[in-house]
Amino acid sequence: MMNGVQFYRDEELPYFELKLCDTSQLSYRKHAHEEYSLGIVDKGTSSFWYEGKWEQVNPKTIVFIPPNLVHSCNPQQEDQWKYKMLFINTAWIHRFMDSKEKVLFRNPIVEAISDPEIFKMTSSMMENLMEHASPLEKEDNIIALFDKMAVHADQVQNINSKQGLSKLRVVKEYLHSNFCEKITLDDLEQVSGINKFHLIRLFKDAFGIPPHMYQTLLRINYAKRQLRKQRQITEVALEAGFYDQSHFHKVFKSHTGITPEKYEKI
């Protein structure tokens, strides 16, 4: 069980840093971050100070802090205090704002989560960052959460449908050619010329699933072809782009209903 403070980073996604805190032996002086910060409280109650006022932060509360906002947050009980905090690069958030054609998230937010889907998505996204998911899936999940959090309707600038479909086919072809490799949204943006924040929504609208799920489908289909040749499961898993055999086993079964071992023996 984790105790204390831990940080997680993915070198493929330099825009994000995840902090986990599971200790009450910690009090923060007034401070500020260069990044945007999105926090979610799992356990305990704390006092959150910012802009000269105090807020009580309880479990299932989201705290969103813009960069350079002086604040402090301290637990009220010594035996209970657990939270997760995602630090997000300022330029990344500004690009997200631009994609929505709205000025979003300029003010601090301290809000109990009334929508259970947001709490579930936030927790799932942060857990996902610690796992061996692809960078494409990780960033996709983060964007999906921010889309959900944006209370105003999207004002996404429509791309000419004919031109947009042509660019999306380029993305699809790129995924087919490189599905075994680590692919980021920046890669897909570069090959297609579509803003990555638009790209996920456009791809899902056109093909029914986001890019990372399409990549996973391609990997599973490739693995099935290789297993039919009686190849070693470990080799197939690594070759198809899965982190290890355990990860491969879990994803393969979720897609096919059976384990790779059983499939190979068919």
PDB file of N, CA, C and O in Angstrom, residues 165-179 183 188 191-192 203 207 214 218:
ATOM      1  N   LEU A 165     -12.597  14.193 -43.883  1.00  0.00           N
ATOM      2  CA  LEU A 165     -12.564  12.742 -44.067  1.00  0.00           C
ATOM      3  C   LEU A 165     -11.270  12.302 -44.727  1.00  0.00           C
ATOM      4  O   LEU A 165     -10.703  11.268 -44.393  1.00  0.00           O
ATOM      5  N   SER A 166     -10.788  13.110 -45.659  1.00  0.00           N
ATOM      6  CA  SER A 166      -9.520  12.792 -46.323  1.00  0.00           C
ATOM      7  C   SER A 166      -8.378  12.781 -45.319  1.00  0.00           C
ATOM      8  O   SER A 166      -7.529  11.880 -45.331  1.00  0.00           O
ATOM      9  N   LYS A 167      -8.370  13.760 -44.418  1.00  0.00           N
ATOM     10  CA  LYS A 167      -7.319  13.823 -43.404  1.00  0.00           C
ATOM     11  C   LYS A 167      -7.445  12.687 -42.395  1.00  0.00           C
ATOM     12  O   LYS A 167      -6.443  12.146 -41.920  1.00  0.00           O
ATOM     13  N   LEU A 168      -8.683  12.322 -42.079  1.00  0.00           N
ATOM     14  CA  LEU A 168      -8.893  11.218 -41.146  1.00  0.00           C
ATOM     15  C   LEU A 168      -8.444   9.891 -41.746  1.00  0.00           C
ATOM     16  O   LEU A 168      -7.970   9.009 -41.035  1.00  0.00           O
ATOM     17  N   ARG A 169      -8.599   9.744 -43.047  1.00  0.00           N
ATOM     18  CA  ARG A 169      -8.105   8.523 -43.701  1.00  0.00           C
ATOM     19  C   ARG A 169      -6.589   8.441 -43.605  1.00  0.00           C
ATOM     20  O   ARG A 169      -6.024   7.354 -43.490  1.00  0.00           O
ATOM     21  N   VAL A 170      -5.924   9.611 -43.636  1.00  0.00           N
ATOM     22  CA  VAL A 170      -4.468   9.638 -43.454  1.00  0.00           C
ATOM     23  C   VAL A 170      -4.114   9.123 -42.061  1.00  0.00           C
ATOM     24  O   VAL A 170      -3.164   8.351 -41.887  1.00  0.00           O
ATOM     25  N   VAL A 171      -4.890   9.536 -41.055  1.00  0.00           N
ATOM     26  CA  VAL A 171      -4.677   9.065 -39.686  1.00  0.00           C
ATOM     27  C   VAL A 171      -4.870   7.554 -39.618  1.00  0.00           C
ATOM     28  O   VAL A 171      -4.062   6.832 -39.021  1.00  0.00           O
ATOM     29  N   LYS A 172      -5.939   7.072 -40.251  1.00  0.00           N
ATOM     30  CA  LYS A 172      -6.237   5.643 -40.246  1.00  0.00           C
ATOM     31  C   LYS A 172      -5.114   4.850 -40.903  1.00  0.00           C
ATOM     32  O   LYS A 172      -4.666   3.811 -40.396  1.00  0.00           O
ATOM     33  N   GLU A 173      -4.634   5.346 -42.040  1.00  0.00           N
ATOM     34  CA  GLU A 173      -3.539   4.668 -42.743  1.00  0.00           C
ATOM     35  C   GLU A 173      -2.266   4.668 -41.901  1.00  0.00           C
ATOM     36  O   GLU A 173      -1.517   3.682 -41.883  1.00  0.00           O
ATOM     37  N   TYR A 174      -2.023   5.771 -41.205  1.00  0.00           N
ATOM     38  CA  TYR A 174      -0.839   5.850 -40.346  1.00  0.00           C
ATOM     39  C   TYR A 174      -0.922   4.817 -39.219  1.00  0.00           C
ATOM     40  O   TYR A 174       0.068   4.153 -38.889  1.00  0.00           O
ATOM     41  N   LEU A 175      -2.113   4.679 -38.629  1.00  0.00           N
ATOM     42  CA  LEU A 175      -2.302   3.683 -37.575  1.00  0.00           C
ATOM     43  C   LEU A 175      -2.091   2.271 -38.115  1.00  0.00           C
ATOM     44  O   LEU A 175      -1.477   1.428 -37.458  1.00  0.00           O
ATOM     45  N   HIS A 176      -2.574   2.007 -39.319  1.00  0.00           N
ATOM     46  CA  HIS A 176      -2.384   0.688 -39.922  1.00  0.00           C
ATOM     47  C   HIS A 176      -0.903   0.403 -40.161  1.00  0.00           C
ATOM     48  O   HIS A 176      -0.459  -0.748 -40.025  1.00  0.00           O
ATOM     49  N   SER A 177      -0.138   1.416 -40.507  1.00  0.00           N
ATOM     50  CA  SER A 177       1.280   1.221 -40.828  1.00  0.00           C
ATOM     51  C   SER A 177       2.168   1.177 -39.591  1.00  0.00           C
ATOM     52  O   SER A 177       3.288   0.670 -39.656  1.00  0.00           O
ATOM     53  N   ASN A 178       1.672   1.714 -38.474  1.00  0.00           N
ATOM     54  CA  ASN A 178       2.542   1.862 -37.305  1.00  0.00           C
ATOM     55  C   ASN A 178       1.909   1.366 -36.003  1.00  0.00           C
ATOM     56  O   ASN A 178       2.349   1.751 -34.920  1.00  0.00           O
ATOM     57  N   PHE A 179       0.886   0.509 -36.097  1.00  0.00           N
ATOM     58  CA  PHE A 179       0.132   0.157 -34.898  1.00  0.00           C
ATOM     59  C   PHE A 179       0.957  -0.548 -33.835  1.00  0.00           C
ATOM     60  O   PHE A 179       0.608  -0.533 -32.656  1.00  0.00           O
ATOM     61  N   ILE A 183       2.503   5.419 -30.414  1.00  0.00           N
ATOM     62  CA  ILE A 183       1.976   6.536 -31.198  1.00  0.00           C
ATOM     63  C   ILE A 183       1.381   7.545 -30.232  1.00  0.00           C
ATOM     64  O   ILE A 183       0.672   7.181 -29.299  1.00  0.00           O
ATOM     65  N   LEU A 188      -0.141  11.941 -34.645  1.00  0.00           N
ATOM     66  CA  LEU A 188      -1.318  11.950 -35.518  1.00  0.00           C
ATOM     67  C   LEU A 188      -1.633  13.355 -35.994  1.00  0.00           C
ATOM     68  O   LEU A 188      -2.064  13.554 -37.138  1.00  0.00           O
ATOM     69  N   VAL A 191       0.897  14.157 -38.888  1.00  0.00           N
ATOM     70  CA  VAL A 191       0.686  13.515 -40.189  1.00  0.00           C
ATOM     71  C   VAL A 191      -0.604  13.972 -40.850  1.00  0.00           C
ATOM     72  O   VAL A 191      -0.729  13.911 -42.080  1.00  0.00           O
ATOM     73  N   SER A 192      -1.572  14.445 -40.064  1.00  0.00           N
ATOM     74  CA  SER A 192      -2.876  14.802 -40.629  1.00  0.00           C
ATOM     75  C   SER A 192      -3.090  16.297 -40.790  1.00  0.00           C
ATOM     76  O   SER A 192      -3.883  16.736 -41.625  1.00  0.00           O
ATOM     77  N   PHE A 203     -12.365  11.711 -35.358  1.00  0.00           N
ATOM     78  CA  PHE A 203     -12.089  10.296 -35.626  1.00  0.00           C
ATOM     79  C   PHE A 203     -13.197   9.421 -35.048  1.00  0.00           C
ATOM     80  O   PHE A 203     -13.692   8.506 -35.713  1.00  0.00           O
ATOM     81  N   PHE A 207     -15.488   7.010 -37.275  1.00  0.00           N
ATOM     82  CA  PHE A 207     -15.220   5.574 -37.235  1.00  0.00           C
ATOM     83  C   PHE A 207     -15.789   4.866 -36.000  1.00  0.00           C
ATOM     84  O   PHE A 207     -15.636   3.657 -35.859  1.00  0.00           O
ATOM     85  N   TYR A 214      -8.747   2.075 -31.788  1.00  0.00           N
ATOM     86  CA  TYR A 214      -8.530   1.534 -33.131  1.00  0.00           C
ATOM     87  C   TYR A 214      -7.148   0.881 -33.211  1.00  0.00           C
ATOM     88  O   TYR A 214      -6.988  -0.205 -33.783  1.00  0.00           O
ATOM     89  N   LEU A 218      -6.198  -3.118 -34.002  1.00  0.00           N
ATOM     90  CA  LEU A 218      -5.203  -3.550 -34.992  1.00  0.00           C
ATOM     91  C   LEU A 218      -4.165  -4.472 -34.345  1.00  0.00           C
ATOM     92  O   LEU A 218      -3.743  -5.472 -34.954  1.00  0.00           O
TER      93      LEU A 218
END
